[in-house]
PDB file of C-alpha atoms in Angstrom:
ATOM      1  CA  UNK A  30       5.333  17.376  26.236  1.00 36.00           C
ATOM      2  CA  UNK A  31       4.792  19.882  23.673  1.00 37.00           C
ATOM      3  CA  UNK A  32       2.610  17.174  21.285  1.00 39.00           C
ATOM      4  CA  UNK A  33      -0.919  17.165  22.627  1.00 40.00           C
ATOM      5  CA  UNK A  34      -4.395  16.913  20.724  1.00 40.00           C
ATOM      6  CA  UNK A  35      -7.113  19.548  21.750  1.00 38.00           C
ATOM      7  CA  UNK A  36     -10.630  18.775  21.606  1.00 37.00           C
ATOM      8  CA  UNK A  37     -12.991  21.668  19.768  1.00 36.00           C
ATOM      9  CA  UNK A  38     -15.822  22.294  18.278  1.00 34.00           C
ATOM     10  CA  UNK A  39     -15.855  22.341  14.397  1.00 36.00           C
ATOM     11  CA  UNK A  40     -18.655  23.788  12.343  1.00 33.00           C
ATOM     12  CA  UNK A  41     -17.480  22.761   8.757  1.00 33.00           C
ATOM     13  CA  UNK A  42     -19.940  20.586   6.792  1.00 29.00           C
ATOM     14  CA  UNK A  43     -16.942  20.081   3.903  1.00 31.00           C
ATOM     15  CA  UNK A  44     -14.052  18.779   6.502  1.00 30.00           C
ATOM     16  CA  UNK A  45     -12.538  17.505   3.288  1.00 33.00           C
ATOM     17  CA  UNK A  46     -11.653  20.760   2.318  1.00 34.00           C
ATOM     18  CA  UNK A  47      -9.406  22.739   4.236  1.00 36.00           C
ATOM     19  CA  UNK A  48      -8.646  25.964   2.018  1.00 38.00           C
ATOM     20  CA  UNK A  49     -10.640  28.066   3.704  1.00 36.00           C
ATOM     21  CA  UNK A  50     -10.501  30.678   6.790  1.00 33.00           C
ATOM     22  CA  UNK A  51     -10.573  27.986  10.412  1.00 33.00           C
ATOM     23  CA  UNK A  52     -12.609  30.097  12.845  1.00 30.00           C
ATOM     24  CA  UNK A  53     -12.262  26.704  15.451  1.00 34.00           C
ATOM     25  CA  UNK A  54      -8.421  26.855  15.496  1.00 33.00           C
ATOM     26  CA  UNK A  55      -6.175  28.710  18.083  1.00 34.00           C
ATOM     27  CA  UNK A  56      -2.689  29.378  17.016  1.00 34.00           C
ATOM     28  CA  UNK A  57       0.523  29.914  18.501  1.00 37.00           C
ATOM     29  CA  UNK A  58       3.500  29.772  16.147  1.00 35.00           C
ATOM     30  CA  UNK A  59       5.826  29.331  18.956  1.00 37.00           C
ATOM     31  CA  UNK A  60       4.387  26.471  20.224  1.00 38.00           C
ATOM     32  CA  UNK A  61       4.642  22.817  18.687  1.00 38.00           C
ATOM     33  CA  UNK A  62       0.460  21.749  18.845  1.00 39.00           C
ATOM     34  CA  UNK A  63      -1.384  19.146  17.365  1.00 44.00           C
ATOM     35  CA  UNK A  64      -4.759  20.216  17.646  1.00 44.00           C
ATOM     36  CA  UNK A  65      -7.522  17.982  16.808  1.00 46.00           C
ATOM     37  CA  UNK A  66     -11.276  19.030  15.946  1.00 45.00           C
ATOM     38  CA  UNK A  67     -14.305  16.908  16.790  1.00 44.00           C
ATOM     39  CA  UNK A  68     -17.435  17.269  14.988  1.00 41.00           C
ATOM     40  CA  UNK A  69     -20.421  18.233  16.061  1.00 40.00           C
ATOM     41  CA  UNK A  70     -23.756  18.524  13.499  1.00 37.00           C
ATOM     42  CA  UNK A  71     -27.340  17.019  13.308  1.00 37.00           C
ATOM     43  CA  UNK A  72     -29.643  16.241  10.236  1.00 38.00           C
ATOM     44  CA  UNK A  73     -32.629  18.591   9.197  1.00 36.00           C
ATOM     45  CA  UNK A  74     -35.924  17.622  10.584  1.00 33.00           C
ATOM     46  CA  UNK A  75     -37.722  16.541   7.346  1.00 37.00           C
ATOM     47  CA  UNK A  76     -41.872  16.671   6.522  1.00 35.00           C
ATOM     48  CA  UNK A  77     -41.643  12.997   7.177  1.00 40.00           C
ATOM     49  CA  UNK A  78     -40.530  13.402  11.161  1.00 40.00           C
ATOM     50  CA  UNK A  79     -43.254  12.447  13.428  1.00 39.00           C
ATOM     51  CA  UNK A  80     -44.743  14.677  15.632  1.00 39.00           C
ATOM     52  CA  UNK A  81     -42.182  12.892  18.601  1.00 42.00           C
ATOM     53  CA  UNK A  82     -39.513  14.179  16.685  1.00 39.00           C
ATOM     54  CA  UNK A  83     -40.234  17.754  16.359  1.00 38.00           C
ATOM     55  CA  UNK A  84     -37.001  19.880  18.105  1.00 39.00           C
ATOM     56  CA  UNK A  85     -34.781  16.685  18.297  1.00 39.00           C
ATOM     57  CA  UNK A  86     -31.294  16.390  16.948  1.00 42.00           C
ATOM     58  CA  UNK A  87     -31.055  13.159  14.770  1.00 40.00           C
ATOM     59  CA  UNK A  88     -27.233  12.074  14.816  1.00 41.00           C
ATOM     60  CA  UNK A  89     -25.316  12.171  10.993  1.00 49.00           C
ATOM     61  CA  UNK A  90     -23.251   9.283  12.664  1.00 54.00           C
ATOM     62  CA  UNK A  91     -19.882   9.062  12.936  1.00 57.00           C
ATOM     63  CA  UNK A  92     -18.086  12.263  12.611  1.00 58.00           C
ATOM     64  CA  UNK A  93     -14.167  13.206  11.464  1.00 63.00           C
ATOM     65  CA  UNK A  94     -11.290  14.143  13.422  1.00 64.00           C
ATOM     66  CA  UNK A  95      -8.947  16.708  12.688  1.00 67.00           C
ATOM     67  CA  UNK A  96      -5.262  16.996  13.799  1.00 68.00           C
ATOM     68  CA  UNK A  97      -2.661  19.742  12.998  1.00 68.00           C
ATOM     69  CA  UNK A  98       0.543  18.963  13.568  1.00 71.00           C
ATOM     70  CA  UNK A  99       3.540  21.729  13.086  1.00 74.00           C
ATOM     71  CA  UNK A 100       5.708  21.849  10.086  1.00 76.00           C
ATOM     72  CA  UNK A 101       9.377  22.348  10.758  1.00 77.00           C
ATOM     73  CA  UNK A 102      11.384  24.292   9.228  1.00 73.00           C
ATOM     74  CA  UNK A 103      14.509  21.953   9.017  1.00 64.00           C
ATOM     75  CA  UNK A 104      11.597  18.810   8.606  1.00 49.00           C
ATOM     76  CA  UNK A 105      10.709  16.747  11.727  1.00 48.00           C
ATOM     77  CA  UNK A 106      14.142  16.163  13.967  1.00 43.00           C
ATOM     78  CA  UNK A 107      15.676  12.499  14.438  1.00 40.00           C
ATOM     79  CA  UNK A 108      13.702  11.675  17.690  1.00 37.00           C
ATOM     80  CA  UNK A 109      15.745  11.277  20.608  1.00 36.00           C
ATOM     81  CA  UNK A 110      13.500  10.428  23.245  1.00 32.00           C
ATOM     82  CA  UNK A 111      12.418  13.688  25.047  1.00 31.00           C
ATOM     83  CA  UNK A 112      11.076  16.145  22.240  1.00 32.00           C
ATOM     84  CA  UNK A 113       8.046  16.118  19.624  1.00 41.00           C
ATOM     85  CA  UNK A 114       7.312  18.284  17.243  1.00 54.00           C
ATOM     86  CA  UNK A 115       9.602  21.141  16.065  1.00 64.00           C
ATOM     87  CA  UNK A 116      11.958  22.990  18.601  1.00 57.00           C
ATOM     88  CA  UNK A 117      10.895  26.321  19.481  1.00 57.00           C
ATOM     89  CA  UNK A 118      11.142  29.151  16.634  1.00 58.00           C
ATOM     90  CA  UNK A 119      12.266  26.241  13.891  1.00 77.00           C
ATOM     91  CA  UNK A 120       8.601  25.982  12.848  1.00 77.00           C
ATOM     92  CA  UNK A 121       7.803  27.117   8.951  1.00 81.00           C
ATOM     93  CA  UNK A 122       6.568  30.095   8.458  1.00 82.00           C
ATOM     94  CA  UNK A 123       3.909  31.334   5.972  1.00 85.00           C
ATOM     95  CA  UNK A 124       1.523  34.185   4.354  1.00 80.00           C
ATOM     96  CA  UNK A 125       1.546  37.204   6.879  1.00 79.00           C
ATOM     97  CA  UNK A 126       3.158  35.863  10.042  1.00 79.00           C
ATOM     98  CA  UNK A 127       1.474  32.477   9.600  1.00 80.00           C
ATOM     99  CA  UNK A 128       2.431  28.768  10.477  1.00 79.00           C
ATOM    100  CA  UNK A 129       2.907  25.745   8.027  1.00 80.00           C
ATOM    101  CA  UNK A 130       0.691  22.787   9.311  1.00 76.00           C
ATOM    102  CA  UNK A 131       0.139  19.225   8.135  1.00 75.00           C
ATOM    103  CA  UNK A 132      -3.624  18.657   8.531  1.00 73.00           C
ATOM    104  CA  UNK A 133      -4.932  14.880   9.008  1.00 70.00           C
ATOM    105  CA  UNK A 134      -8.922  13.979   8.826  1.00 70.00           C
ATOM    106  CA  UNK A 135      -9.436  10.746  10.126  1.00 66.00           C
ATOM    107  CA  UNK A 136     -13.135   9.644   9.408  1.00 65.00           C
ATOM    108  CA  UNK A 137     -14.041   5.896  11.121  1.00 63.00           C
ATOM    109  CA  UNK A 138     -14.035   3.497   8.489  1.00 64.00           C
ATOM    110  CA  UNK A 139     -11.592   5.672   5.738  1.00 66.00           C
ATOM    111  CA  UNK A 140      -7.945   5.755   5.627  1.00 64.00           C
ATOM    112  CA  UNK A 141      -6.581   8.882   6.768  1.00 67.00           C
ATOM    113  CA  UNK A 142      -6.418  11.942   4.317  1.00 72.00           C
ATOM    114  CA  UNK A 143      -3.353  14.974   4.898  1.00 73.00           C
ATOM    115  CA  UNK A 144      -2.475  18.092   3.536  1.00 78.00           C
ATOM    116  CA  UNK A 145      -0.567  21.166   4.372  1.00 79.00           C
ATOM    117  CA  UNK A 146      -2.467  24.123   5.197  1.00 78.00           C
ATOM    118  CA  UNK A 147      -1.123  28.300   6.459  1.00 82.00           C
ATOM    119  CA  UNK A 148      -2.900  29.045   9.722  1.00 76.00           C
ATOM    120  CA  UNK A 149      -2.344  33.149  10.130  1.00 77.00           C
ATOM    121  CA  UNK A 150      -2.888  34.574  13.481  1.00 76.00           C
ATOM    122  CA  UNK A 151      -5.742  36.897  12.691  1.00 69.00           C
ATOM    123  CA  UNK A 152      -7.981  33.851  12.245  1.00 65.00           C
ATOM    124  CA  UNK A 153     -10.683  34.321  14.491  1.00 54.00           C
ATOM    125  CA  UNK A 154     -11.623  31.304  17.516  1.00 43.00           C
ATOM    126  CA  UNK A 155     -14.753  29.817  18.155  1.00 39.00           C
ATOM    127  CA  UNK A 156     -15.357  32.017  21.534  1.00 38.00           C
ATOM    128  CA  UNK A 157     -17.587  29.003  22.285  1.00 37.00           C
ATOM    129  CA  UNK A 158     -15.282  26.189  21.780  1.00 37.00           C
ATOM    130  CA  UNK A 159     -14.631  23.884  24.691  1.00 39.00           C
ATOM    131  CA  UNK A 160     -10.119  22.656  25.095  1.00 40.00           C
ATOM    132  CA  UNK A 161     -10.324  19.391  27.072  1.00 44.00           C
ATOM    133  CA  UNK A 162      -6.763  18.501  26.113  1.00 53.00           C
ATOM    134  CA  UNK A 163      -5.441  14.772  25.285  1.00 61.00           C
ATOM    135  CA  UNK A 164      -1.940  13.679  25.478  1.00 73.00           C
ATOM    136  CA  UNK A 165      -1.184  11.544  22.133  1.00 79.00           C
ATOM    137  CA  UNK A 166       2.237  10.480  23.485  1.00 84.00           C
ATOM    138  CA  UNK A 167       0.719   9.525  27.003  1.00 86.00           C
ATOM    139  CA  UNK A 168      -2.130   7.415  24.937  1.00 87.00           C
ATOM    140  CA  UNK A 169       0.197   6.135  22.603  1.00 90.00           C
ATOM    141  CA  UNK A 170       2.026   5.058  26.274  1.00 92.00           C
ATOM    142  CA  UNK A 171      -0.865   3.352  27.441  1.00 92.00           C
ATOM    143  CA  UNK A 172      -2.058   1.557  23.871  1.00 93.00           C
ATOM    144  CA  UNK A 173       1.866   0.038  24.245  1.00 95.00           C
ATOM    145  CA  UNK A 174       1.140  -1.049  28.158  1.00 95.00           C
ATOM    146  CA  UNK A 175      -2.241  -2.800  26.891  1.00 94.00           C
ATOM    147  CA  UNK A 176      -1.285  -4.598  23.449  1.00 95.00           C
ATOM    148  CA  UNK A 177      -0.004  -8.567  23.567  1.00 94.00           C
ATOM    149  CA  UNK A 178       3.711  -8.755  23.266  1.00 96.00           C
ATOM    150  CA  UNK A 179       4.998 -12.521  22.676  1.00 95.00           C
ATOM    151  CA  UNK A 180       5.768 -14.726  26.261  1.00 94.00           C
ATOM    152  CA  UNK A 181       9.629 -14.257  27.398  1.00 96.00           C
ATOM    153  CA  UNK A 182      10.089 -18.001  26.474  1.00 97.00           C
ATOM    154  CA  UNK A 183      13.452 -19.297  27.047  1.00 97.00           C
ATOM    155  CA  UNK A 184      15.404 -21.735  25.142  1.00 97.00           C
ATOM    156  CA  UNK A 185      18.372 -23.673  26.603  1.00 97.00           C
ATOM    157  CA  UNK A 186      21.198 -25.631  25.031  1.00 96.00           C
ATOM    158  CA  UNK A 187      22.252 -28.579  24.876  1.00 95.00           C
ATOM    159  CA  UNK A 188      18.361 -29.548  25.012  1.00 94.00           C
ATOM    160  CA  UNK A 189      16.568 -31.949  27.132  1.00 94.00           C
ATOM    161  CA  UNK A 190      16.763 -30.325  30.399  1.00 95.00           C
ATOM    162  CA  UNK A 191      20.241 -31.395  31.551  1.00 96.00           C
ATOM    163  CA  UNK A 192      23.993 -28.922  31.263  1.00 96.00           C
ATOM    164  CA  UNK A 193      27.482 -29.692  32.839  1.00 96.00           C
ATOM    165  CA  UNK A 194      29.305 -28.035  35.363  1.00 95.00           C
ATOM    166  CA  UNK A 195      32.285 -25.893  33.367  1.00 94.00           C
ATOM    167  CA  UNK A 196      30.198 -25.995  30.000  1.00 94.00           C
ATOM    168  CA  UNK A 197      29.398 -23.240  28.169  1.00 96.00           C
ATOM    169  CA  UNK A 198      25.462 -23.568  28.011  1.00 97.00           C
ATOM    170  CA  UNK A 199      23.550 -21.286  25.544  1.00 97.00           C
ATOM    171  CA  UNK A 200      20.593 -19.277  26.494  1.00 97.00           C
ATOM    172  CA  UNK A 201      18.094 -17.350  23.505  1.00 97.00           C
ATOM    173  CA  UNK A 202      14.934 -16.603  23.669  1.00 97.00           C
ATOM    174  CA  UNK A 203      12.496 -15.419  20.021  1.00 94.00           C
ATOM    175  CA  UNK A 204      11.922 -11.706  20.240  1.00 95.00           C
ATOM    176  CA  UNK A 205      11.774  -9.759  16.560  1.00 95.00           C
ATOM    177  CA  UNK A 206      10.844  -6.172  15.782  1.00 96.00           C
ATOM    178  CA  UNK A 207       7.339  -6.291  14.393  1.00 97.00           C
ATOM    179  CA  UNK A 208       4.345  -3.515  14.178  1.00 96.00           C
ATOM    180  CA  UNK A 209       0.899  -3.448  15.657  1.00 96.00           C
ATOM    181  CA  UNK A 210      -2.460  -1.240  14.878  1.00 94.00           C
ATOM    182  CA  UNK A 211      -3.988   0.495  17.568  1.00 92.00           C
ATOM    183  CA  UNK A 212      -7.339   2.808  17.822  1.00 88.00           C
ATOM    184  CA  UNK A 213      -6.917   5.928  20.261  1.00 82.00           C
ATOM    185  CA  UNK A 214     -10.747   5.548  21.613  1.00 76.00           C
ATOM    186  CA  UNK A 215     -10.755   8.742  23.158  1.00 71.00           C
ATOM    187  CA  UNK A 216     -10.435  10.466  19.568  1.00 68.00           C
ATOM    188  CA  UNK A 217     -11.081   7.646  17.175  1.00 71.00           C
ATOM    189  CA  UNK A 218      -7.232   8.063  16.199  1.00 80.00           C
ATOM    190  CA  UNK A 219      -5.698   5.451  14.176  1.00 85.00           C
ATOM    191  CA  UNK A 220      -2.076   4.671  15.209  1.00 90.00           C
ATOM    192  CA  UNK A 221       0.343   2.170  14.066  1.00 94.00           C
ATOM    193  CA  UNK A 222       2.949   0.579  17.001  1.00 96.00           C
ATOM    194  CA  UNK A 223       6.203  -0.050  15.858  1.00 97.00           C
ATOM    195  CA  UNK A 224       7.618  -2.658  18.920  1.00 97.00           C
ATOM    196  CA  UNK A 225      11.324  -4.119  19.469  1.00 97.00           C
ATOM    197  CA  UNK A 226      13.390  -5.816  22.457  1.00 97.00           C
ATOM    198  CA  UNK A 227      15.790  -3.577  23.788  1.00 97.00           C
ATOM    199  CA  UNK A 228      17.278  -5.129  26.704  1.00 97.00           C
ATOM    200  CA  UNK A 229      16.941  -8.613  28.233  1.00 98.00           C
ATOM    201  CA  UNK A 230      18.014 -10.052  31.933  1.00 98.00           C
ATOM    202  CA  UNK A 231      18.981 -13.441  32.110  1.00 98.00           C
ATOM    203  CA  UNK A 232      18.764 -15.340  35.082  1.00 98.00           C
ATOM    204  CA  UNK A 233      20.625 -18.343  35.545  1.00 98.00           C
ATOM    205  CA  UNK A 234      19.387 -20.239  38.725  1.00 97.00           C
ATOM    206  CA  UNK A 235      22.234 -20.334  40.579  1.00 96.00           C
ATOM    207  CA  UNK A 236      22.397 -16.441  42.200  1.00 96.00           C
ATOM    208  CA  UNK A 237      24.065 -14.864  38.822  1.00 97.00           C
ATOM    209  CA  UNK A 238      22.428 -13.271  36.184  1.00 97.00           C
ATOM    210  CA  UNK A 239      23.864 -11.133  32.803  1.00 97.00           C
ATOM    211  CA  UNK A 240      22.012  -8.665  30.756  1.00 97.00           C
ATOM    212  CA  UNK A 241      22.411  -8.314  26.790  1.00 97.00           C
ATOM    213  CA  UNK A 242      20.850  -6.078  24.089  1.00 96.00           C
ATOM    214  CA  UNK A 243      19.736  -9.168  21.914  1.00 96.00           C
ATOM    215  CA  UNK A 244      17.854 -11.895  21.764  1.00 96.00           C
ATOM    216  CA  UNK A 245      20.696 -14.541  21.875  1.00 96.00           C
ATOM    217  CA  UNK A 246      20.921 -17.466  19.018  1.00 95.00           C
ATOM    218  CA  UNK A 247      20.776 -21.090  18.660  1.00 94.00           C
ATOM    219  CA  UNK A 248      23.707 -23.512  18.458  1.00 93.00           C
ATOM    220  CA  UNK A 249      24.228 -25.011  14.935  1.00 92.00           C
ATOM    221  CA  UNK A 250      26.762 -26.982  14.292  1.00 90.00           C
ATOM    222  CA  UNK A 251      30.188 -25.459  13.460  1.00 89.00           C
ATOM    223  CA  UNK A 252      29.209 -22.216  14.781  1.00 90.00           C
ATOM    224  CA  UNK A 253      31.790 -20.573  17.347  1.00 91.00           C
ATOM    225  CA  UNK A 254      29.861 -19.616  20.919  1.00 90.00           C
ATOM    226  CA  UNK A 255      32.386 -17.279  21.525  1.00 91.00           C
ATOM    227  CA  UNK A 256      31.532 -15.065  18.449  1.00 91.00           C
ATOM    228  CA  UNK A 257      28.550 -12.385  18.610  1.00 90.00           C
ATOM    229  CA  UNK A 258      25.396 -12.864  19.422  1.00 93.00           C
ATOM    230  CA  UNK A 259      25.351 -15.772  21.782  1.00 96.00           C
ATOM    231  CA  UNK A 260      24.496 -15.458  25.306  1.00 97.00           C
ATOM    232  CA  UNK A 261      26.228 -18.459  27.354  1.00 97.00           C
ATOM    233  CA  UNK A 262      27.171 -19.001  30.916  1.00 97.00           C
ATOM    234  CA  UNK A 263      29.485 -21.834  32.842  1.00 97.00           C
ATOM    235  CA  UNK A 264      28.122 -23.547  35.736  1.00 97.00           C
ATOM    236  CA  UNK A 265      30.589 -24.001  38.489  1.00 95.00           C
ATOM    237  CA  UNK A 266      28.466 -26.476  40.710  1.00 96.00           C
ATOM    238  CA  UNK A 267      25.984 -28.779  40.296  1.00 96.00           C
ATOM    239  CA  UNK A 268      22.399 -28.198  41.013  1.00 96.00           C
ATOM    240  CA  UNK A 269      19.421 -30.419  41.216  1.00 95.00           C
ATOM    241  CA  UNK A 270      16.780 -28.166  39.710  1.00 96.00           C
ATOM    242  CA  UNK A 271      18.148 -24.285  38.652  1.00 97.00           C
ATOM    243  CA  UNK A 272      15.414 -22.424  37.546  1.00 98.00           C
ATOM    244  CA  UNK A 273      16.768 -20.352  34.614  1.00 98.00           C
ATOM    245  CA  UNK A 274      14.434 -17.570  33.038  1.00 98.00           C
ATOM    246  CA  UNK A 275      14.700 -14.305  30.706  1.00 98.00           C
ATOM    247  CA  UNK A 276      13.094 -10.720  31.073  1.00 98.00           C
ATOM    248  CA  UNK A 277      12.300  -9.050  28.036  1.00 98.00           C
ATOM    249  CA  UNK A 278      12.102  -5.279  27.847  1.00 98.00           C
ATOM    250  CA  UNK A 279      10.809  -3.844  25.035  1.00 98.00           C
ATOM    251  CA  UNK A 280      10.844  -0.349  23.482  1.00 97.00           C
ATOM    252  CA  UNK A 281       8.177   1.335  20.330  1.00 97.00           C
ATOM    253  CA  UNK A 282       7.550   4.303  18.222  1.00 96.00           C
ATOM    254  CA  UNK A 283       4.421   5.004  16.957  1.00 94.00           C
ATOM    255  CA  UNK A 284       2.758   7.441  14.226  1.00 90.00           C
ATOM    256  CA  UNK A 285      -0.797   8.262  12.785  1.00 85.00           C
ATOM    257  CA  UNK A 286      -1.812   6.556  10.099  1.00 83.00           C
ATOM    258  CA  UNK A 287      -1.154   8.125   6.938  1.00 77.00           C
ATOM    259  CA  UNK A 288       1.683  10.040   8.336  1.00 79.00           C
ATOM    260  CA  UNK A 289       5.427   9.044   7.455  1.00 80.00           C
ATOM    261  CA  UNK A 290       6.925  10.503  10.854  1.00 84.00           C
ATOM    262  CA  UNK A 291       7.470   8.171  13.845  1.00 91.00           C
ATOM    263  CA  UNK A 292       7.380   9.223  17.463  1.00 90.00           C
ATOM    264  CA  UNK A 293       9.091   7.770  20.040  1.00 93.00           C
ATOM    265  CA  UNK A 294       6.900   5.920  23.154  1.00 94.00           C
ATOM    266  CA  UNK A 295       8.651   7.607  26.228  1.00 91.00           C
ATOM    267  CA  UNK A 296       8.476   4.405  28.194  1.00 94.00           C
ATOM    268  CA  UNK A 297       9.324   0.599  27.830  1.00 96.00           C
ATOM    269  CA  UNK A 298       7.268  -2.202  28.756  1.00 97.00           C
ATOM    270  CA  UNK A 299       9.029  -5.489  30.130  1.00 97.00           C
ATOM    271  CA  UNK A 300       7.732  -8.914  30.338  1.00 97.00           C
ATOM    272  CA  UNK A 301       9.181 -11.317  33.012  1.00 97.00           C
ATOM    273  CA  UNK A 302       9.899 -15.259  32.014  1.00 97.00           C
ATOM    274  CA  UNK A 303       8.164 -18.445  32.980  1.00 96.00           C
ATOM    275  CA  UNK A 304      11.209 -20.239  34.788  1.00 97.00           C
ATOM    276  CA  UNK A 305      12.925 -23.518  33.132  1.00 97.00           C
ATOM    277  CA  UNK A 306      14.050 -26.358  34.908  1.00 97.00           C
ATOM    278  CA  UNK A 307      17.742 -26.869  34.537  1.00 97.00           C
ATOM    279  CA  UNK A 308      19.652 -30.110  36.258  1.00 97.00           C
ATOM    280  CA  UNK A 309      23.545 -28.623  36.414  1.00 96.00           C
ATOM    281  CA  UNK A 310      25.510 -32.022  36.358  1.00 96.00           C
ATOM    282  CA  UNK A 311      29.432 -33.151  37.023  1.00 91.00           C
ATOM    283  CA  UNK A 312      30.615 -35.414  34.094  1.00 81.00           C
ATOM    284  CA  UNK A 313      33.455 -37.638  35.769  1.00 76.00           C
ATOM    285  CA  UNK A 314      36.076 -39.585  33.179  1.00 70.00           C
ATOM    286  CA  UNK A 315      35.799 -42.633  32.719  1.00 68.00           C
ATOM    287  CA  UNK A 316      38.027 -45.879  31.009  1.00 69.00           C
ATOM    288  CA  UNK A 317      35.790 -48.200  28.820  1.00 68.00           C
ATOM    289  CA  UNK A 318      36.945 -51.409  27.237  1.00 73.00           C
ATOM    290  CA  UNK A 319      37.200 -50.974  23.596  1.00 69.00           C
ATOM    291  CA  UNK A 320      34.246 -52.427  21.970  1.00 70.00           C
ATOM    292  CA  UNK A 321      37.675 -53.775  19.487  1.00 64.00           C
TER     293      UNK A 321
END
C-alpha cells in the first residue's frame, strides 16, 4: 500500500512553522507518501548542572510528529477498498516541479494542527536520517482487531424461550454504526475508528442458517414480518433445545485526527454469538367448551 509513515530525524526547534526549506524530507512526486518526522533534541546544560551531569542529554519531553500526506489533484478519491492516497501522476503540483502536501503535527497532549506546504525536489535530505517505515493502514488494521466491539447478543421472538413449528419466528440482534479513538503507540498518532456491521450469519439450531446485511428488528404490533428489515425463519420440526446464535462481522474507516478524509480498514473483524436456547414446539387444535 502506497500510504505508509517514515520515521526521520527532524532538527527544527519551531515544528509549528513549516514555511521554510525541509532538509529531513525525501520526495518523490510520483509516489503517494505520508512521511512522518520524529523529534529528536536535548536541553542546554545550564551553570546550575551538577558536576554528574556534565556531557549528558537532559530530555525536552515529549516531542511532535510530523506526517505529509499527498495532495491530489482531483482531491482525495471515494475510497474503494484497495487504494490510498492519490493515483499515480494525479498528485498537485507546485513552485518548480514541486508537490502539494497537507502537513499534520501531532504533539501528545494538543489537538492536531495542518497546513499545506510545496515540497520541491532540490530540497536537500538529512544524509544521516534513519527510514524505519510504519504501515498506518496495517496499524490502523490492528487498533480495529484490538478495540471492544459490543457481544453478538441475539434476540428471539415471540419471547420466553419457546417458537412453533411453521411460525415465522424473528431473529435481531443490536449492532449500530458508532466511532472509537485510538492512539497509534508506535508514533503517538491520534486516530479516530469509524465501526459498522456489515454482514451477519444466523444460525438457527436446526442445521440451516441465512445471512443478511442488517441487524434485523423487533416485532411491534401491527408491523408486517414480511416487509424489510426482519430476519425470520419457520421451523419444520420440533426440537427440545435448538441452540440459535448470530455472527457479527463488522467493517471501519479510520482518519487522523484533525483531518476530514477517511480511509478505509482493509479487513473486517467478526464476532461469533453466545448460543440461545430455543424449545421448537407443535401446537395441536383443540375444542374447548365455551366459557358461555
Amino acid at each position: 500500500m502506497a500510504f505508509m509513515l517514515m520515521l526521520l530525524g527532524h532538527p527544527s526547534p519551531g515544528w509549528a512553522n513549516h514555511g521554510g526549506a525541509h532538509s529531513d524530507v525525501t520526495v518523490d512526486p510520483n509516489q503517494n507518501v505520508l512521511t512522518a518526522t520524529a523529534e529528536q533534541s536535548s536541553n542546554p546544560i545550564t551553570e546550575q548542572d551538577t558536576s554528574e551531569n556534565v556531557g549528558q542529554e537532559v530530555s525536552t519531553g515529549p516531542q511532535p510528529v510530523v506526517i505529509y500526506k499527498p495532495v491530489c489533484l482531483r482531491g482525495d478519491p471515494t475510497h474503494d477498498g484497495s487504494a490510498f492516497g492519490c493515483p499515480s501522476g494525479e498528485q498537485l503540483g507546485c513552485g518548480e516541479g514541486g508537490s502539494v502536501f497537507t502537513v499534520y503535527v501531532t504533539m501528545p497532549g494538543r489537538p492536531t494542527e495542518s497546513s499545506t506546504e510545496c515540497i520541491e525536489p532540490g530540497d536537500p535530505v538529512d544524509p544521516g536520517a534513519q527510514t524505519p517505515t510504519v504501515d498506518i493502514p496495517g496499524e490502523a488494521l490492528s487498533a480495529f482487531k484490538r478495540v471492544e466491539l459490543p457481544a453478538s447478543t441475539i434476540e428471539i421472538q415471540p419471547p420466553g424461550g419457546e417458537t412453533l413449528v411453521n411460525f415465522k419466528t424473528i431473529l435481531s440482534t443490536q449492532a449500530e454504526r458508532h466511532q472509537i479513538p485510538v492512539t497509534l503507540e508506535k508514533v503517538k498518532i491520534n486516530l479516530v475508528l469509524e465501526v459498522w456491521p456489515s454482514h451477519f450469519v444466523w444460525h438457527h439450531g436446526d442445521g440451516t442458517e441465512q445471512e443478511s446485511a442488517v441487524a434485523g428488528v423487533k416485532w411491534t404490533e401491527g408491523a408486517d414480518v414480511d416487509s424489510a428489515g426482519f430476519i425470520t425463519h419457520v421451523y419444520t420440526t420440533t426440537l427440545d433445545a435448538a441452540q440459535v446464535s448470530v455472527d457479527t462481522t463488522w467493517s471501519a474507516q479510520f482518519k487522523v485526527v484533525g483531518d476530514k478524509d477517511w480511509r478505509p480498514v482493509d479487513g473486517t473483524v467478526t464476532k461469533v454469538g453466545a448460543p440461545a436456547t430455543l424449545g421448537v414446539l407443535e401446537a395441536k387444535p383443540q375444542l374447548v367448551t365455551s366459557p358461555n
